[in-house]
Amino acid sequence: NVPVASYYGETFKSVGLGRCLQKAKEMIGWDEKYPVRDMGNGKVRAVGGALAMQGSGISGVDQAAVEIRLSDEGTYNMLIGATDMGTGCDTILAQMAAECLECDVDRIAVHGVDTDVSPYDTGSYASSTTYVTGNAVIKTCETLKNKMIHLAAEKMDCTDEEVIFEGDRFYVPDSEKEITLETLATASHFNRNDVMSASESFSSPVSPPPFMAGMVEIELDKATGQVEIIDYAAAVDCGTPINENLARVQTEGGIVQGIGMALYENIQYRADGAMINNSFMQYKIPSRIDMGKLRVEFESAYEPTGPFGAKSIGEIVINTPSPALANAIYNACGVRLRELPMTSERIKMGMLKLEK
């Protein structure tokens, strides 16, 4: 990845957008299906695509702090201020800590957020948790490791530089000096003025953007303007995915939300200001049967400023459905819609105007 000039004076250090575009085209079969095919039954099938970029936290604004404590059993307690809203950040941050501390992830206990006692975090918003809080986790682990190594050196009567940390033990090469993590943890709670706990914060001067290519195939009924989604292919560059399974389901969920915003969800008010569609009987959201086929692939691009090369994925995934569907509808019937939701009524009315 060659650094290229970007927005607000920043420089992109990881760009997988070109590969995302190529991957999405292959997934959807773009060259064979573009722009439209007549199905011979009053319906046509068309494809449309869109590209998007977002950000990883708000540079110079977002801040996250993390505290990690070594318990007397040789496990770790991690306190964070970012709330897991279903994105899996508790798992992802625990994975990062486990990687840094060279232990199994089940030895990292993540404590739920309580603003009275949790370290400060700007919040789970702005695509920030993996990037901003993740970097805070790495900094905290390094500080804690150095403190543990210093204590291990004290117990083994050697210098810090001689000690090797190997997850469950500390040792000095070419000697019999060794102390287990559990023994060190127990020793850290007796006759000491330095508890084995560390806390660090992180704020970034940059916001490396993730990229996404989204392509959709629709079937449009020319008699009614009704749109049915046949296939949606997404290729995402979120840096190096920390947990690909969680990243995939988060992408799928964001695409479904984007489809709902594009085709179904509509807020309407009466003249007196009361909302008309104030229940799910009137306010329509898509279900699984409305989705057709939904496929997600990742085109990793290592981000040097991110934790283990990661960028964000929280918001990028909702950005492509609306423009991709608008382009597919245009290719299908020539109607260019610029207002959401793109209902069958608006599509049909646009088609009638074109016929005049």
PDB file of C-alpha atoms in Angstrom, residues 5 45 71 79 87 105 124 129 151 189 209 235 263 302 314 325:
ATOM      1  CA  ALA A   5      -2.739  12.240  -0.105  1.00  0.00           C
ATOM      2  CA  ARG A  45     -32.955  -7.248 -13.094  1.00  0.00           C
ATOM      3  CA  SER A  71      -5.055 -10.773  40.298  1.00  0.00           C
ATOM      4  CA  LEU A  79     -11.662  -2.182  33.195  1.00  0.00           C
ATOM      5  CA  THR A  87     -20.594  -5.095  18.470  1.00  0.00           C
ATOM      6  CA  VAL A 105      -8.407 -14.937  26.241  1.00  0.00           C
ATOM      7  CA  SER A 124     -18.924   3.687  21.796  1.00  0.00           C
ATOM      8  CA  THR A 129     -13.749   1.508  19.987  1.00  0.00           C
ATOM      9  CA  LEU A 151       9.092  -7.332  40.071  1.00  0.00           C
ATOM     10  CA  HIS A 189       0.258  -8.663  47.237  1.00  0.00           C
ATOM     11  CA  PRO A 209     -10.533   5.536   7.126  1.00  0.00           C
ATOM     12  CA  ALA A 235     -16.028  -6.112   0.280  1.00  0.00           C
ATOM     13  CA  LEU A 263     -36.307   1.080   0.888  1.00  0.00           C
ATOM     14  CA  TYR A 302      -2.509  -3.255   7.465  1.00  0.00           C
ATOM     15  CA  GLY A 314     -18.810   0.342  12.951  1.00  0.00           C
ATOM     16  CA  LEU A 325     -29.783   0.661  -4.556  1.00  0.00           C
TER      17      LEU A 325
END
